[in-house]
């Protein structure tokens, strides 16, 4: 079962705080234009390749010692660790420092560090949910009435994902995934309330209108 396409939702600016240039300022000009605020800073994430297969989140934090680690995500395929991962940092400027660790050793293996994007990171999270198999994830118990509410919801082929990341400093992130059909999205609900590594994942039946509305509001 594979997702048709993925749409992600920005969790906000909690990764890097308030931009000092976020306010509008009026600068008189002969043309009468009002200056626009600068674009938001880039999402501070790097992609890792060549990680040891027994690597832990603590190992990644030690590898990037001195940087603020917001989240660590290991990439799996068919339930097996691929040796790749993502690391979200506290501030955009820290990405350049993280890139200086490119081809340095973690244990006996050298690790490659690449620039990445917000969309690649969220897509990897959604793939982890879709790829979870057997006893790899662990289900967290909830009240029966909580499950019945989700079970009775109509499936439209869209799911909303919510998860608690590696760092307790950050609030919940959210993302939307659109599947090929309603049957695929309903089958994906078997991954609801599971933990992938240290990440707790909740899935909610959603709709195309809710997904588009959330994206338009920048949630």
GROMACS .gro file of C-alpha atoms in nm:
model
  219
    1UNK     CA    1   0.000   0.000   0.000
    2UNK     CA    2   0.156   0.328  -0.108
    3UNK     CA    3   0.045   0.686  -0.063
    4UNK     CA    4  -0.064   0.859  -0.383
    5UNK     CA    5   0.086   1.189  -0.280
    6UNK     CA    6   0.167   1.368   0.039
    7UNK     CA    7   0.078   1.715   0.157
    8UNK     CA    8   0.248   1.853   0.465
    9UNK     CA    9   0.158   2.121   0.711
   10UNK     CA   10   0.403   2.364   0.865
   11UNK     CA   11   0.405   2.316   1.247
   12UNK     CA   12   0.497   2.681   1.292
   13UNK     CA   13   0.809   2.872   1.377
   14UNK     CA   14   0.881   2.692   1.703
   15UNK     CA   15   1.202   2.544   1.554
   16UNK     CA   16   1.375   2.875   1.521
   17UNK     CA   17   1.182   3.135   1.718
   18UNK     CA   18   1.056   3.472   1.602
   19UNK     CA   19   1.218   3.630   1.301
   20UNK     CA   20   1.360   3.972   1.380
   21UNK     CA   21   1.232   4.096   1.045
   22UNK     CA   22   0.878   3.969   1.073
   23UNK     CA   23   0.710   4.310   1.114
   24UNK     CA   24   0.594   4.535   0.830
   25UNK     CA   25   0.776   4.866   0.797
   26UNK     CA   26   0.677   5.164   0.583
   27UNK     CA   27   0.959   5.311   0.378
   28UNK     CA   28   0.856   5.616   0.178
   29UNK     CA   29   0.959   5.591  -0.186
   30UNK     CA   30   0.890   5.798  -0.496
   31UNK     CA   31   0.666   5.517  -0.619
   32UNK     CA   32   0.462   5.493  -0.301
   33UNK     CA   33   0.536   5.123  -0.242
   34UNK     CA   34   0.536   4.958   0.101
   35UNK     CA   35   0.829   4.725   0.163
   36UNK     CA   36   0.749   4.359   0.214
   37UNK     CA   37   0.877   4.151   0.508
   38UNK     CA   38   1.168   3.916   0.433
   39UNK     CA   39   1.087   3.550   0.353
   40UNK     CA   40   1.082   3.307   0.646
   41UNK     CA   41   1.413   3.135   0.729
   42UNK     CA   42   1.472   2.789   0.578
   43UNK     CA   43   1.366   2.480   0.770
   44UNK     CA   44   1.676   2.364   0.965
   45UNK     CA   45   1.709   1.997   0.865
   46UNK     CA   46   1.993   1.783   0.730
   47UNK     CA   47   1.990   1.434   0.578
   48UNK     CA   48   2.237   1.172   0.697
   49UNK     CA   49   2.370   0.872   0.504
   50UNK     CA   50   2.600   0.592   0.611
   51UNK     CA   51   2.484   0.571   0.973
   52UNK     CA   52   2.587   0.258   1.168
   53UNK     CA   53   2.306   0.005   1.177
   54UNK     CA   54   2.311   0.006   1.557
   55UNK     CA   55   2.294   0.386   1.565
   56UNK     CA   56   2.073   0.553   1.826
   57UNK     CA   57   1.931   0.903   1.860
   58UNK     CA   58   2.187   0.966   2.134
   59UNK     CA   59   2.467   0.877   1.891
   60UNK     CA   60   2.339   1.138   1.645
   61UNK     CA   61   2.313   1.398   1.922
   62UNK     CA   62   2.674   1.326   2.023
   63UNK     CA   63   2.785   1.341   1.658
   64UNK     CA   64   2.643   1.693   1.638
   65UNK     CA   65   2.768   1.788   1.983
   66UNK     CA   66   2.715   2.156   2.058
   67UNK     CA   67   2.415   2.192   1.825
   68UNK     CA   68   2.050   2.201   1.932
   69UNK     CA   69   1.885   1.875   1.826
   70UNK     CA   70   1.508   1.909   1.784
   71UNK     CA   71   1.433   1.575   1.618
   72UNK     CA   72   1.606   1.263   1.486
   73UNK     CA   73   1.434   1.036   1.234
   74UNK     CA   74   1.579   0.705   1.111
   75UNK     CA   75   1.465   0.582   0.770
   76UNK     CA   76   1.346   0.221   0.729
   77UNK     CA   77   1.246   0.017   0.425
   78UNK     CA   78   1.063  -0.311   0.460
   79UNK     CA   79   1.110  -0.285   0.835
   80UNK     CA   80   1.491  -0.262   0.808
   81UNK     CA   81   1.709   0.040   0.884
   82UNK     CA   82   1.861   0.184   0.565
   83UNK     CA   83   2.149   0.368   0.729
   84UNK     CA   84   1.988   0.702   0.642
   85UNK     CA   85   1.819   0.956   0.865
   86UNK     CA   86   1.717   1.315   0.919
   87UNK     CA   87   1.819   1.556   1.193
   88UNK     CA   88   1.621   1.873   1.265
   89UNK     CA   89   1.823   2.148   1.431
   90UNK     CA   90   1.722   2.438   1.647
   91UNK     CA   91   1.816   2.722   1.411
   92UNK     CA   92   1.886   2.761   1.037
   93UNK     CA   93   2.241   2.883   1.100
   94UNK     CA   94   2.322   2.551   1.266
   95UNK     CA   95   2.276   2.370   0.935
   96UNK     CA   96   2.610   2.511   0.813
   97UNK     CA   97   2.782   2.382   1.126
   98UNK     CA   98   2.620   2.041   1.081
   99UNK     CA   99   2.748   2.024   0.722
  100UNK     CA  100   3.101   2.061   0.856
  101UNK     CA  101   3.059   1.712   1.002
  102UNK     CA  102   3.026   1.564   0.652
  103UNK     CA  103   3.237   1.247   0.609
  104UNK     CA  104   3.343   1.242   0.973
  105UNK     CA  105   3.330   0.913   1.158
  106UNK     CA  106   3.057   0.779   1.382
  107UNK     CA  107   3.211   0.471   1.529
  108UNK     CA  108   3.389   0.291   1.242
  109UNK     CA  109   3.176   0.442   0.966
  110UNK     CA  110   3.199   0.783   0.808
  111UNK     CA  111   2.870   0.967   0.780
  112UNK     CA  112   2.766   1.189   0.491
  113UNK     CA  113   2.568   1.502   0.576
  114UNK     CA  114   2.351   1.679   0.316
  115UNK     CA  115   2.121   1.978   0.309
  116UNK     CA  116   1.758   1.876   0.310
  117UNK     CA  117   1.413   2.031   0.295
  118UNK     CA  118   1.103   2.039   0.510
  119UNK     CA  119   0.908   1.837   0.250
  120UNK     CA  120   1.169   1.557   0.245
  121UNK     CA  121   1.158   1.529   0.623
  122UNK     CA  122   0.777   1.512   0.641
  123UNK     CA  123   0.764   1.264   0.353
  124UNK     CA  124   1.008   1.040   0.544
  125UNK     CA  125   0.781   1.052   0.851
  126UNK     CA  126   0.478   0.955   0.643
  127UNK     CA  127   0.674   0.670   0.482
  128UNK     CA  128   0.775   0.541   0.825
  129UNK     CA  129   0.408   0.514   0.917
  130UNK     CA  130   0.323   0.335   0.591
  131UNK     CA  131   0.624   0.102   0.615
  132UNK     CA  132   0.574  -0.010   0.976
  133UNK     CA  133   0.537  -0.388   0.988
  134UNK     CA  134   0.482  -0.661   1.247
  135UNK     CA  135   0.628  -0.596   1.590
  136UNK     CA  136   0.849  -0.304   1.489
  137UNK     CA  137   0.613  -0.033   1.613
  138UNK     CA  138   0.451  -0.050   1.956
  139UNK     CA  139   0.086   0.032   2.005
  140UNK     CA  140  -0.020   0.258   2.290
  141UNK     CA  141  -0.352   0.164   2.449
  142UNK     CA  142  -0.646   0.405   2.455
  143UNK     CA  143  -1.005   0.397   2.573
  144UNK     CA  144  -1.250   0.192   2.364
  145UNK     CA  145  -1.474   0.492   2.295
  146UNK     CA  146  -1.172   0.673   2.150
  147UNK     CA  147  -1.121   0.393   1.898
  148UNK     CA  148  -1.489   0.369   1.811
  149UNK     CA  149  -1.496   0.735   1.711
  150UNK     CA  150  -1.220   0.677   1.456
  151UNK     CA  151  -1.365   0.346   1.339
  152UNK     CA  152  -1.699   0.506   1.258
  153UNK     CA  153  -1.546   0.799   1.069
  154UNK     CA  154  -1.589   0.810   0.692
  155UNK     CA  155  -1.273   0.751   0.491
  156UNK     CA  156  -1.203   0.975   0.192
  157UNK     CA  157  -0.847   0.869   0.111
  158UNK     CA  158  -0.688   1.139   0.330
  159UNK     CA  159  -0.532   1.090   0.674
  160UNK     CA  160  -0.404   1.349   0.920
  161UNK     CA  161  -0.086   1.249   1.104
  162UNK     CA  162   0.012   1.391   1.441
  163UNK     CA  163   0.326   1.302   1.630
  164UNK     CA  164   0.542   1.391   1.927
  165UNK     CA  165   0.905   1.430   1.816
  166UNK     CA  166   1.240   1.346   1.972
  167UNK     CA  167   1.267   1.669   2.170
  168UNK     CA  168   1.017   1.768   2.438
  169UNK     CA  169   1.094   2.133   2.354
  170UNK     CA  170   0.882   2.116   2.043
  171UNK     CA  171   0.505   2.094   2.012
  172UNK     CA  172   0.320   1.832   1.808
  173UNK     CA  173   0.379   1.836   1.433
  174UNK     CA  174   0.105   1.758   1.183
  175UNK     CA  175   0.104   1.634   0.825
  176UNK     CA  176  -0.152   1.515   0.572
  177UNK     CA  177  -0.122   1.214   0.342
  178UNK     CA  178  -0.347   1.146   0.045
  179UNK     CA  179  -0.381   0.780  -0.055
  180UNK     CA  180  -0.485   0.631  -0.386
  181UNK     CA  181  -0.830   0.546  -0.250
  182UNK     CA  182  -1.039   0.528   0.067
  183UNK     CA  183  -0.962   0.157   0.116
  184UNK     CA  184  -0.587   0.228   0.138
  185UNK     CA  185  -0.633   0.506   0.392
  186UNK     CA  186  -0.858   0.284   0.602
  187UNK     CA  187  -0.599   0.004   0.596
  188UNK     CA  188  -0.329   0.251   0.704
  189UNK     CA  189  -0.524   0.316   1.024
  190UNK     CA  190  -0.373  -0.008   1.156
  191UNK     CA  191  -0.063   0.205   1.230
  192UNK     CA  192  -0.259   0.438   1.459
  193UNK     CA  193  -0.114   0.507   1.806
  194UNK     CA  194   0.214   0.331   1.742
  195UNK     CA  195   0.563   0.440   1.833
  196UNK     CA  196   0.833   0.451   1.568
  197UNK     CA  197   1.156   0.472   1.763
  198UNK     CA  198   1.077   0.737   2.024
  199UNK     CA  199   0.810   0.898   1.807
  200UNK     CA  200   0.444   0.850   1.901
  201UNK     CA  201   0.214   0.862   1.598
  202UNK     CA  202  -0.160   0.923   1.584
  203UNK     CA  203  -0.366   0.892   1.266
  204UNK     CA  204  -0.704   1.056   1.204
  205UNK     CA  205  -0.945   1.014   0.911
  206UNK     CA  206  -0.958   1.347   0.731
  207UNK     CA  207  -1.086   1.496   0.407
  208UNK     CA  208  -0.957   1.684   0.105
  209UNK     CA  209  -1.127   2.002   0.221
  210UNK     CA  210  -0.971   1.983   0.568
  211UNK     CA  211  -0.628   1.920   0.416
  212UNK     CA  212  -0.656   2.212   0.175
  213UNK     CA  213  -0.790   2.441   0.447
  214UNK     CA  214  -0.505   2.355   0.683
  215UNK     CA  215  -0.247   2.414   0.411
  216UNK     CA  216  -0.401   2.748   0.312
  217UNK     CA  217  -0.391   2.862   0.677
  218UNK     CA  218  -0.029   2.748   0.711
  219UNK     CA  219  -0.099   2.525   1.009
   0.00000   0.00000   0.00000
